[in-house]
Every structure is written in structure tokens, then in C-alpha cells.
CSV table of C-alpha atoms and ligand atoms in Angstrom, one decimal:
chain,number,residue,atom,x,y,z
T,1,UNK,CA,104.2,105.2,113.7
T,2,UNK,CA,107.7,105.2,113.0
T,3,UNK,CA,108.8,101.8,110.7
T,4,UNK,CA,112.4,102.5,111.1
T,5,UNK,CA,111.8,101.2,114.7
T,6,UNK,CA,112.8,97.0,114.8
T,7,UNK,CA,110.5,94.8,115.2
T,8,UNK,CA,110.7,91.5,117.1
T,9,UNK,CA,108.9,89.4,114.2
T,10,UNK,CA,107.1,86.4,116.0
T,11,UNK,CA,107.6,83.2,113.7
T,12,UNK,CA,104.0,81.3,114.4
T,13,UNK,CA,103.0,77.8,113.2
T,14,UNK,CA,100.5,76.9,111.2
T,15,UNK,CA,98.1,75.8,113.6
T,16,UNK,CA,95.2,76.8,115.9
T,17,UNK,CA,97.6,78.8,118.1
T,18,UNK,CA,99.4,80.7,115.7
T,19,UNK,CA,95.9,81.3,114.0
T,20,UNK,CA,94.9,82.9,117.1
T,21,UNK,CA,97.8,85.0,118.1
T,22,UNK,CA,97.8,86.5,114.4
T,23,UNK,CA,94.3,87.4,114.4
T,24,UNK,CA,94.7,89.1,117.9
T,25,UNK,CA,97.4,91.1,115.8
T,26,UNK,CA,95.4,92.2,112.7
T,27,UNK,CA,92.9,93.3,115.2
T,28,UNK,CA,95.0,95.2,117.5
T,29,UNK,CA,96.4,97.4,113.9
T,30,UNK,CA,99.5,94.9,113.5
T,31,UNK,CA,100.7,93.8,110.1
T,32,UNK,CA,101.0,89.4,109.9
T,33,UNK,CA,102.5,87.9,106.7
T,34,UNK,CA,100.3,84.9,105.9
T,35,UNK,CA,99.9,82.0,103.3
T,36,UNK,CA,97.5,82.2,100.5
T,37,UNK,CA,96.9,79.8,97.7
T,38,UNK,CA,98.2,82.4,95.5
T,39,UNK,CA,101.3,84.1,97.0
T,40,UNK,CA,102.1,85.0,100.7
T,41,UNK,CA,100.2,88.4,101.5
T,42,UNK,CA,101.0,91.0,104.3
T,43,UNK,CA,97.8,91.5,106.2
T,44,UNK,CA,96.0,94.2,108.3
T,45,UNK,CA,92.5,95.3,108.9
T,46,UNK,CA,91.3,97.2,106.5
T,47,UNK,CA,89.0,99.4,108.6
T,48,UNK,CA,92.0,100.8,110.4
T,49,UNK,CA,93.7,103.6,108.6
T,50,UNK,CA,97.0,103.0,110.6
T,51,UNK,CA,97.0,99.6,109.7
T,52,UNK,CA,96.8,100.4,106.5
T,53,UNK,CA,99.6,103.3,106.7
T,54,UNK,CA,101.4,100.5,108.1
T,55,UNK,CA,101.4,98.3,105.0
T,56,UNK,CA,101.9,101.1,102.3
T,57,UNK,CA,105.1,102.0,104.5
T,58,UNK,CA,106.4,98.8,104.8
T,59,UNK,CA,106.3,97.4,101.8
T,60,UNK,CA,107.1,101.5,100.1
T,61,UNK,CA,103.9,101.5,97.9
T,62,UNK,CA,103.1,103.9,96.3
T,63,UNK,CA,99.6,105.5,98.0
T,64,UNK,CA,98.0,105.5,94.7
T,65,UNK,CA,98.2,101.5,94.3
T,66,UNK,CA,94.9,100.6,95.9
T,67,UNK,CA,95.1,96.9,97.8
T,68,UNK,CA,92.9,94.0,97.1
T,69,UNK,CA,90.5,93.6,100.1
T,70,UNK,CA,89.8,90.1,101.4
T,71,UNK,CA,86.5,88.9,102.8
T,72,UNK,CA,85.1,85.6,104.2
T,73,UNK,CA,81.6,85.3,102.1
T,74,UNK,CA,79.6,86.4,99.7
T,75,UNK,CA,77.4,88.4,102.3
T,76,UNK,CA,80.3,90.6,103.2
T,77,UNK,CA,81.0,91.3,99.3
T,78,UNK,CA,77.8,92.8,98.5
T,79,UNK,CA,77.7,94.9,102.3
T,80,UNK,CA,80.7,96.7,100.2
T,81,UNK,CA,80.1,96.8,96.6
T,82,UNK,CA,77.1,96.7,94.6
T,83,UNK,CA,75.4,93.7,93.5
T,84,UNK,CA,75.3,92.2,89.9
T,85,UNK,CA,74.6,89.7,88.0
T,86,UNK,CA,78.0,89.4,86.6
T,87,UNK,CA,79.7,89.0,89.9
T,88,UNK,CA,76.9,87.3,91.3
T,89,UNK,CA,78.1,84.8,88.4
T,90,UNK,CA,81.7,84.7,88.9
T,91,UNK,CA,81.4,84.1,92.5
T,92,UNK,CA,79.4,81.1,92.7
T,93,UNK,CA,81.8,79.9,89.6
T,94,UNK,CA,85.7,80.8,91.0
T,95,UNK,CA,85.0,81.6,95.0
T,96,UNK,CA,86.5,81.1,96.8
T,97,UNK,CA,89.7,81.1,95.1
T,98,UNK,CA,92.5,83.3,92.7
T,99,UNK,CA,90.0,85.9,91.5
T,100,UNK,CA,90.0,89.4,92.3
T,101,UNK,CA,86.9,91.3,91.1
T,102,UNK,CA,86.8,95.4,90.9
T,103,UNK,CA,83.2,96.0,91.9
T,104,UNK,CA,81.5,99.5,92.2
T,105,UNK,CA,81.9,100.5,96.1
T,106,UNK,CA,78.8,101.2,98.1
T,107,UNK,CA,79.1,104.7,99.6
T,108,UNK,CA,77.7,103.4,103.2
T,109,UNK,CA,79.8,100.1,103.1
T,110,UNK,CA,80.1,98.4,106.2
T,111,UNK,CA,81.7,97.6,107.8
T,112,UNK,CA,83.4,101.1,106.4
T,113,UNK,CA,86.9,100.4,104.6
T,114,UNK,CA,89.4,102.8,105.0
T,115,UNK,CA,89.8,105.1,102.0
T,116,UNK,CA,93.8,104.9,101.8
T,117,UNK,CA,93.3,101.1,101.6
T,118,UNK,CA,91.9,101.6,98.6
T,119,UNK,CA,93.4,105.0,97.3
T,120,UNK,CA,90.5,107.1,97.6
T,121,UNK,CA,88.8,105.0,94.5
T,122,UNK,CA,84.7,105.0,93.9
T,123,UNK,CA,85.6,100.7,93.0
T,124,UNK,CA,87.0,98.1,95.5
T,125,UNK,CA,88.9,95.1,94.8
T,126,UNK,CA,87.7,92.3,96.2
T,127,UNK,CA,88.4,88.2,96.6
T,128,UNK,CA,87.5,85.4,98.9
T,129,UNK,CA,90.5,83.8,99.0
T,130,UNK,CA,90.5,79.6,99.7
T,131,UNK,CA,93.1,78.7,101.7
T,132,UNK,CA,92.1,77.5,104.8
T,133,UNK,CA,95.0,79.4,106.8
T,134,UNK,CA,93.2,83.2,105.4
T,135,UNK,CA,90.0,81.7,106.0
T,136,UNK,CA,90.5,81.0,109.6
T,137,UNK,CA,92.2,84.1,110.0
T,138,UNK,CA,89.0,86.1,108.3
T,139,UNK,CA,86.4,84.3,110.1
T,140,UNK,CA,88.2,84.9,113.2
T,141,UNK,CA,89.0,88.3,113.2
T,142,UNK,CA,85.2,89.2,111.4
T,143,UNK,CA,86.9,92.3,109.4
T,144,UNK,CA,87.8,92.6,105.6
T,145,UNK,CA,91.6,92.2,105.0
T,146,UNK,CA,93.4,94.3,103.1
T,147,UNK,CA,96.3,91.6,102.1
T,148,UNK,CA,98.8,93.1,99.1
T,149,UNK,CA,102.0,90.3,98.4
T,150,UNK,CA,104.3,90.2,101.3
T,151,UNK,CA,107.6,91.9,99.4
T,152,UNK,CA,108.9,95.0,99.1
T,153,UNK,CA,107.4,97.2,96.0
T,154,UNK,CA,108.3,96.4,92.7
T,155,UNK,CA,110.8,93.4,94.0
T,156,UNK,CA,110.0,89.7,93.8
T,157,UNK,CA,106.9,88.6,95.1
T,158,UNK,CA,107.3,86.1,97.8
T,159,UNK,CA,106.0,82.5,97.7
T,160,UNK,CA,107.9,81.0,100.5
T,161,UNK,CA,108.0,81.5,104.5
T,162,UNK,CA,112.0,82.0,103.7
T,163,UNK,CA,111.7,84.6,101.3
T,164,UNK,CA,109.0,86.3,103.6
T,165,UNK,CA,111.5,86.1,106.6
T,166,UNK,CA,114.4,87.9,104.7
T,167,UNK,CA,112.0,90.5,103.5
T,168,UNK,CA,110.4,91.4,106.5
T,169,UNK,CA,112.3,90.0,109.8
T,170,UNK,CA,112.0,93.1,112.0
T,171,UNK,CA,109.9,94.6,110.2
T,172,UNK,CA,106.6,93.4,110.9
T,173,UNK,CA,104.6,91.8,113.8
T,174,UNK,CA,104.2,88.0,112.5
T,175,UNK,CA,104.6,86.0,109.8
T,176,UNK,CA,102.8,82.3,109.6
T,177,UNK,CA,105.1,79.7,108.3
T,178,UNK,CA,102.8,77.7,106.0
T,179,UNK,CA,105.0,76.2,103.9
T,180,UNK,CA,105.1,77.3,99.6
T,181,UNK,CA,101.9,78.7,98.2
T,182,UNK,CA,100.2,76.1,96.0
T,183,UNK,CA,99.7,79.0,92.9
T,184,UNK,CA,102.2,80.7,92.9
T,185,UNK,CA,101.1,83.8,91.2
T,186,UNK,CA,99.0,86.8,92.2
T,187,UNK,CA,95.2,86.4,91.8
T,188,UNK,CA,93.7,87.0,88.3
T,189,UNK,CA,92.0,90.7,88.4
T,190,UNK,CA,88.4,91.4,86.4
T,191,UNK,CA,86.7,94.3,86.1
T,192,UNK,CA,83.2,94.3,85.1
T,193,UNK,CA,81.4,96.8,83.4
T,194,UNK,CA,77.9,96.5,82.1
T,195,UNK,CA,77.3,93.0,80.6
T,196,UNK,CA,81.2,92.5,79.8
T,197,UNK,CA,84.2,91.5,81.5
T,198,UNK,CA,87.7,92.6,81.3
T,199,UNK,CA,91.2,90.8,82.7
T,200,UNK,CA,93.7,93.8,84.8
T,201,UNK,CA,96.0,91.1,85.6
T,202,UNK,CA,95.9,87.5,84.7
T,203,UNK,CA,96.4,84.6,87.1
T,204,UNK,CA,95.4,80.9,87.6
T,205,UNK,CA,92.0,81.6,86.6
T,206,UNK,CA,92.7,82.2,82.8
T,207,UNK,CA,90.7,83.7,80.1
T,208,UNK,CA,89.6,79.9,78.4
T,209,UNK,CA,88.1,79.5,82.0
T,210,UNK,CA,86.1,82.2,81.8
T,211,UNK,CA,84.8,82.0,78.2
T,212,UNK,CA,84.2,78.1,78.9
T,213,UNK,CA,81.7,79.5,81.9
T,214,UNK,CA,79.9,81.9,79.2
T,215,UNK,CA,81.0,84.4,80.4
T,216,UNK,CA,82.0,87.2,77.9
T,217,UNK,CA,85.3,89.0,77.5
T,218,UNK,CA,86.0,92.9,76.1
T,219,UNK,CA,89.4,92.5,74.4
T,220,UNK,CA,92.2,95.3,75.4
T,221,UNK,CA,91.5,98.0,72.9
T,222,UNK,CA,87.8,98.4,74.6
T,223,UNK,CA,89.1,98.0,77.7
T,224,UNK,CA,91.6,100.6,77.7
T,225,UNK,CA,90.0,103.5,79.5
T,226,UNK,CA,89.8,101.0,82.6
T,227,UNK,CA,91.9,102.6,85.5
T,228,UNK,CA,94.3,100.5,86.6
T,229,UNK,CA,95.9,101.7,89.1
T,230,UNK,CA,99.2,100.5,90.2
T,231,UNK,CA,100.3,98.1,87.4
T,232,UNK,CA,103.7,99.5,86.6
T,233,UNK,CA,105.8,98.6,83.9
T,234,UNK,CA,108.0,97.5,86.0
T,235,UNK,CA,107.3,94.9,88.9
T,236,UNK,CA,108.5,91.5,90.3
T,237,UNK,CA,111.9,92.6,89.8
T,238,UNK,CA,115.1,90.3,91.1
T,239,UNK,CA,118.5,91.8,91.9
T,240,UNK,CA,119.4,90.4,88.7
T,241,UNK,CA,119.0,91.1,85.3
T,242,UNK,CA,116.8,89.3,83.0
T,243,UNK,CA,116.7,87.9,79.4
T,244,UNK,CA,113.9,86.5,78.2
T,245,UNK,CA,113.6,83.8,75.6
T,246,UNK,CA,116.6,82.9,75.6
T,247,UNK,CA,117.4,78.9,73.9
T,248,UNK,CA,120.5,78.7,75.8
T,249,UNK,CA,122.6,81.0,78.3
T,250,UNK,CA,126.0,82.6,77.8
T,251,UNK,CA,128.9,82.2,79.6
T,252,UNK,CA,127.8,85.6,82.2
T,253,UNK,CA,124.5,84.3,82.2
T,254,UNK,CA,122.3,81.4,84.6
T,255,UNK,CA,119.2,79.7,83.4
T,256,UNK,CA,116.3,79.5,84.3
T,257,UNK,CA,114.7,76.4,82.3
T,258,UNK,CA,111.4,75.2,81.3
T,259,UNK,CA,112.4,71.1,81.2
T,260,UNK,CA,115.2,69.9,82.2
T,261,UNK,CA,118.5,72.0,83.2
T,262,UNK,CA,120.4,71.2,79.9
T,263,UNK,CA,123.6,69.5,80.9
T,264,UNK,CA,126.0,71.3,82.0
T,265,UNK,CA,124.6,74.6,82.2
T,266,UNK,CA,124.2,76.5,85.4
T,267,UNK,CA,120.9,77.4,86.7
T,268,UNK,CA,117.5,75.7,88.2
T,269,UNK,CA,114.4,74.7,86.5
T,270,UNK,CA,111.1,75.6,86.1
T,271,UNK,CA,109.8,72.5,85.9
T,272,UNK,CA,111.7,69.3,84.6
T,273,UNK,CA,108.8,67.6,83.1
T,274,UNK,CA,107.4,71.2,81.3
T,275,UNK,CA,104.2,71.2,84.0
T,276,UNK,CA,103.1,74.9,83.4
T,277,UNK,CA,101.3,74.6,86.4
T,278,UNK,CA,104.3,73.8,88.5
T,279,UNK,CA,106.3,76.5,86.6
T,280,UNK,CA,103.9,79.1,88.0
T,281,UNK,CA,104.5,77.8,91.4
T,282,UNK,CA,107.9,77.6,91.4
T,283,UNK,CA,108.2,81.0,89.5
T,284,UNK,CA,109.4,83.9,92.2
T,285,UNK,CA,111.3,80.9,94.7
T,286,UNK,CA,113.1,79.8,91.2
T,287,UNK,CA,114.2,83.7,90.3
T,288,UNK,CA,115.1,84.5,94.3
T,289,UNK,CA,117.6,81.1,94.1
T,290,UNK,CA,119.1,82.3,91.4
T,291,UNK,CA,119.3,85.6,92.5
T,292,UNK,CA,121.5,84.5,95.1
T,293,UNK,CA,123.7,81.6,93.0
T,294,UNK,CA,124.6,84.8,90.8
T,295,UNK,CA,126.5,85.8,93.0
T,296,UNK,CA,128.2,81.9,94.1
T,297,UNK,CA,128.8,81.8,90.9
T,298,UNK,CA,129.9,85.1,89.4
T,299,UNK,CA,127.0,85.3,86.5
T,300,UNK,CA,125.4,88.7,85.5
T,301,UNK,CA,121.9,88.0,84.2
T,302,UNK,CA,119.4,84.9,84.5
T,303,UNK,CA,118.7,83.7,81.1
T,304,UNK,CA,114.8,82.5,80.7
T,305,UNK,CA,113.3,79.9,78.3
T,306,UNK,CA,110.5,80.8,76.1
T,307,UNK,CA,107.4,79.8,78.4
T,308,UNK,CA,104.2,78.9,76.2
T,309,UNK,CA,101.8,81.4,76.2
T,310,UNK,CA,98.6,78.8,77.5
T,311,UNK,CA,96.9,78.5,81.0
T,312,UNK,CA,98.8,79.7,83.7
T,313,UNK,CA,101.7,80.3,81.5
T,314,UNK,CA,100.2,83.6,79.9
T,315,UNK,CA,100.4,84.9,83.9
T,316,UNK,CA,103.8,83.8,84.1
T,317,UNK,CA,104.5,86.0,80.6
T,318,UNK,CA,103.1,88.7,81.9
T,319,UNK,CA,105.2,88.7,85.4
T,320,UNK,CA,108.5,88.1,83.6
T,321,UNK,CA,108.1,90.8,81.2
T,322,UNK,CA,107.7,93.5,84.1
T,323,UNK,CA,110.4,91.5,85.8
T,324,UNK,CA,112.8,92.3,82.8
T,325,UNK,CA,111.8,96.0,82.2
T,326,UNK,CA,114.5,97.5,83.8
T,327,UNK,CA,116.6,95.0,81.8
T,328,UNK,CA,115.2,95.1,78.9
T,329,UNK,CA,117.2,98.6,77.9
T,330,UNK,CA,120.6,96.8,78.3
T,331,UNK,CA,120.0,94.3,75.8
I,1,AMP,P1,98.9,93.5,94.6
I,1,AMP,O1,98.5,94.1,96.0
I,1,AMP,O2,100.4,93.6,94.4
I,1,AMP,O3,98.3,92.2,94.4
I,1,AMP,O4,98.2,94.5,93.5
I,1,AMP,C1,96.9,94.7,93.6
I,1,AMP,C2,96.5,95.3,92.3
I,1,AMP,O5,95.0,95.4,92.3
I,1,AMP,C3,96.9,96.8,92.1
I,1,AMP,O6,98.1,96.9,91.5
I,1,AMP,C4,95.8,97.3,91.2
I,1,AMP,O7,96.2,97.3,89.9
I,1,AMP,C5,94.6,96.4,91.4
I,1,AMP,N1,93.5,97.1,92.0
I,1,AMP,C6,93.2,97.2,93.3
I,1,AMP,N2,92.1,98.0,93.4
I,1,AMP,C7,91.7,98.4,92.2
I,1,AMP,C8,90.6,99.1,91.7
I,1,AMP,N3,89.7,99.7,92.5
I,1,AMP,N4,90.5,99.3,90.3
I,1,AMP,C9,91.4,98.7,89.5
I,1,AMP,N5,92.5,98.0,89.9
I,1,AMP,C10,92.6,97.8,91.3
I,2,MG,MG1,102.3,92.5,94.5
């Protein structure tokens, strides 16, 4: 299907009706733009190989960057992957909810999911997400959904309906408007190989959470041969340049603070009363604001407090140093 071809986007509510009419869509090969609790996600069925052409085109992903697959329950996990203890575990502990799990792929999984959804890999991604908006959607349409964050590759990930709607207005068949996304950052990613588990990609659900659950961690250097497909040095990139840990901005630059905007300084905060939590959520909508007050106000680069490195805030690290990759070499 050609994607250069506009789109009348249908804005639906978030509601029984626009439930419906955006299930009828996934099921019919359409790509939807939905809330999650973590970020907003760009949906399609992830039986259909179209569909699934669809999002890679869309968004320009590269093929090789395999999509998380969503499911409704714990039944339709283990008709896909293999069974263990581990993820046995971790399910009952964090699902549903902001954890991804990289399980071994059954070879007859059913129902069967397409092999470009997941880049021809022998492992699956896989999460039961919790908001009850996907979880409608999922038991309504009775297919796994492949669901990647609803921005273009590489840019800002998108938390809000508004930031959805400039993305993708004619571009795809629906989005939901469901308001911000309570996280605010992708899901956490764990692979799990024999009796161990490794983090891909950290989120909400943090490392201390896991070790407080017993559940053992291998450290990087072990992990290494994991394949991870798709996590770039580069990612979650606004239009303008970054500097991280900065104390205070110069006269080119906005900031983006954790506390209170000092006075008379230009930028937004992250979080006046340092909530890490509510730094996470406000994260992308923060660095698309200022994206655009760059240019109200003439400044070259966003300046960024030193975020502590605890809960959430090691996820939010992690984004912003992708996010100031390309920016990085100009410092
Ligand atoms: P996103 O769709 O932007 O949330 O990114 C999903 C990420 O999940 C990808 O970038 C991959 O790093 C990761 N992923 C998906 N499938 C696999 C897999 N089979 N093995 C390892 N990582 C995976
Ligand atoms: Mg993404």
C-alpha cells in the first residue's frame, strides 16, 4: 500500500464507541494510535503482514527493529513463547503492566505472528499492557498487537494525544484521545536466560523492584552477547539540541529543570517539587514544548539538569542520553 497517500485520520473518544470503531480498524489491517500506561503506541494486528508493513512504513523503522507484541492474558503468552518458570514469576509479579519480556518463540505459535513483526527473530517480545483503553481494545479484537511508540523513528516518543496528532494526522487510520500516559516512558525490557535475568531497556519497573521480588540479575558484561535489536545509539531525539547536566543554561540555551524553573531563566520543568516519578511522565511532552519555544524564543539547545540516577530516573538517564547523541559531538 502506498503511505504517501493522505489519510483522513478519525479522532475517536475514549469511550465504548471509539473502542469499537478502533478495534473494527486493527482487524480490518488499519493502523490506530492508542493510550498506554506507558507511552501512546501505534497499533495493528500482528498476524497481518500488511499491517505490519504498515507500521514499519509509517513510522520509517528500520525492518530489523522487531516490535513488542501485546496480548490480553497469560494464556495467550505461553500459546507463543515457551513456558518458564522465570516468566511464569515475573508475570504473576509485574502483569499486567510496563514490562516487556523476550521469551523463546514457539515454532507453531498461534495464533501465528507475522515474521516481519518481529524481524524474522527465533524470541518474541512480549507484554500485557494495563491500561484499560489496550485492554478493551485486545479483548475485543482477540489478536496479539503489535504496538511500537506512536512517533516517527528515532524522534521523540509521544505521550500526549497532541503530539500523536502532529505526528501522524493523515497518516494513519485513528488515533484515541486518551488524555497523557500515566508513565511516561517505554516499558522496561528483560530477557531471560536460564535461571538469570537481564534489563535491554529500563522503564518503570526498575532493577531494586526486581531484586526485592528475588529475582536475580546478570550484570551487563554477562549480558553482552544478548541481541538487541533496534536500540540505537541514537533515539528519542527532539529538533533541538541537547546538553545534559547542565547547573544552569546559557544565554542560546532553554532549560529543562528538575525543581523549580530558576527565576528568570527560560524553559519548563520537570517537576517543581523533584517528583522523579512525575519527571518521567512529563519527560517527551516537556522536551516537544520546548522544542517548539526554541524557536519563540530564538534559543539553540535545551539545557537539562542532572536527573538522579534512582527509580524511574535511571530510565529517564537512559532516554536523554540517546536523545543527546547526535548532540553530544558539538559540545
Ligand atoms: P519500541 O517499539 O520503540 O518500544 O522498541 C521495542 C524494542 O524492543 C526494540 O527496539 C528492541 O530492542 C526490543 N525487542 C523487541 N523484540 C526483541 C527481541 N526478540 N529480542 C530483543 N529485543 C527485542
Ligand atoms: Mg519507540
Amino acid at each position: 500500500m502506498n503511505i504517501s497517500k493522505i489519510k483522513k485520520t478519525e479522532i475517536l473518544s475514549n469511550n465504548e464507541i471509539g473502542i469499537d470503531r478502533a478495534s473494527t480498524i486493527i482487524k480490518s489491517g488499519g493502523l490506530v494510535a492508542i493510550p498506554t500506561e506507558t507511552v501512546y503506541g501505534l497499533c495493528a494486528d500482528a498476524t497481518n503482514p500488511d499491517a505490519i508493513n504498515l507500521i514499519y512504513q509509517t513510522k520509517g523503522r528500520p525492518p530489523i527493529n522487531p516490535l513488542i507484541i501485546h496480548v490480553f492474558d497469560n494464556k495467550s503468552v505461553f500459546d507463543i513463547a515457551h513456558k518458564n518458570k522465570i516468566a511464569e514469576d515475573l508475570s504473576s509479579k509485574f502483569w499486567p503492566g510496563p514490562l516487556t519480556m523476550v521469551l523463546k518463540k514457539k515454532i507453531n505459535n498461534k495464533p501465528s505472528i507475522t515474521k516481519n513483526a518481529i524481524s524474522g527473530l527465533k524470541t518474541i517480545a512480549l507484554r500485557i499492557p494495563a491500561h484499560p483503553v489496550f485492554r478493551k481494545i485486545l479483548k475485543k479484537c482477540n489478536l496479539p498487537i503489535a504496538a511500537p511508540s506512536a512517533n516517527l523513528s528515532g524522534k521523540l516518543t509521544t505521550t500526549r494525544f497532541e503530539d500523536v496528532l502532529s505526528n501522524f494526522s493523515g497518516k494513519i487510520d485513528a488515533i484515541i484521545d486518551g488524555g497523557p500516559c500515566p508513565i511516561g516512558l517505554e516499558s522496561t525490557i528483560i530477557y531471560i536466560h536460564e535461571k538469570n535475568i537481564s534489563i535491554l531497556r529500563p522503564g518503570k519497573i526498575t532493577e531494586d523492584d526486581l531484586l526485592n521480588n528475588d529475582f536475580s540479575i546478570t550484570k551487563k558484561s554477562k549480558a553482552k552477547k544478548i541481541i538487541s535489536p533496534g536500540q540505537l545509539n541514537s533515539h528519542y531525539c527532539p529538533k533541538t539540541p541537547l546538553r545534559l547536566n547542565a547547573k544552569m543554561p546559557n544565554l542560546n540555551e532553554l532549560l529543562l529543570s528538575f525543581g523549580p524553573l530558576p527565576k528568570g531563566i527560560v524553559g519548563i520543568s520537570l517537576s517543581e517539587v523533584s517528583d522523579i516519578n512525575e519527571a518521567a511522565m512529563n519527560l517527551y511532552s516537556s522536551l516537544a514544548d520546548l522544542d517548539e519555544l526554541a524557536i519563540i524564543e530564538n534559543k539553540k539547545t535545551i539545557a537539562i539538569h542532572p536527573i538522579p540516577n534512582k527509580g524511574i530516573g535511571v530510565a529517564i538517564n537512559e532516554r536523554l542520553l540517546r536523545a543527546a547523541y547526535k548532540s553530544s559531538n558539538k559540545f
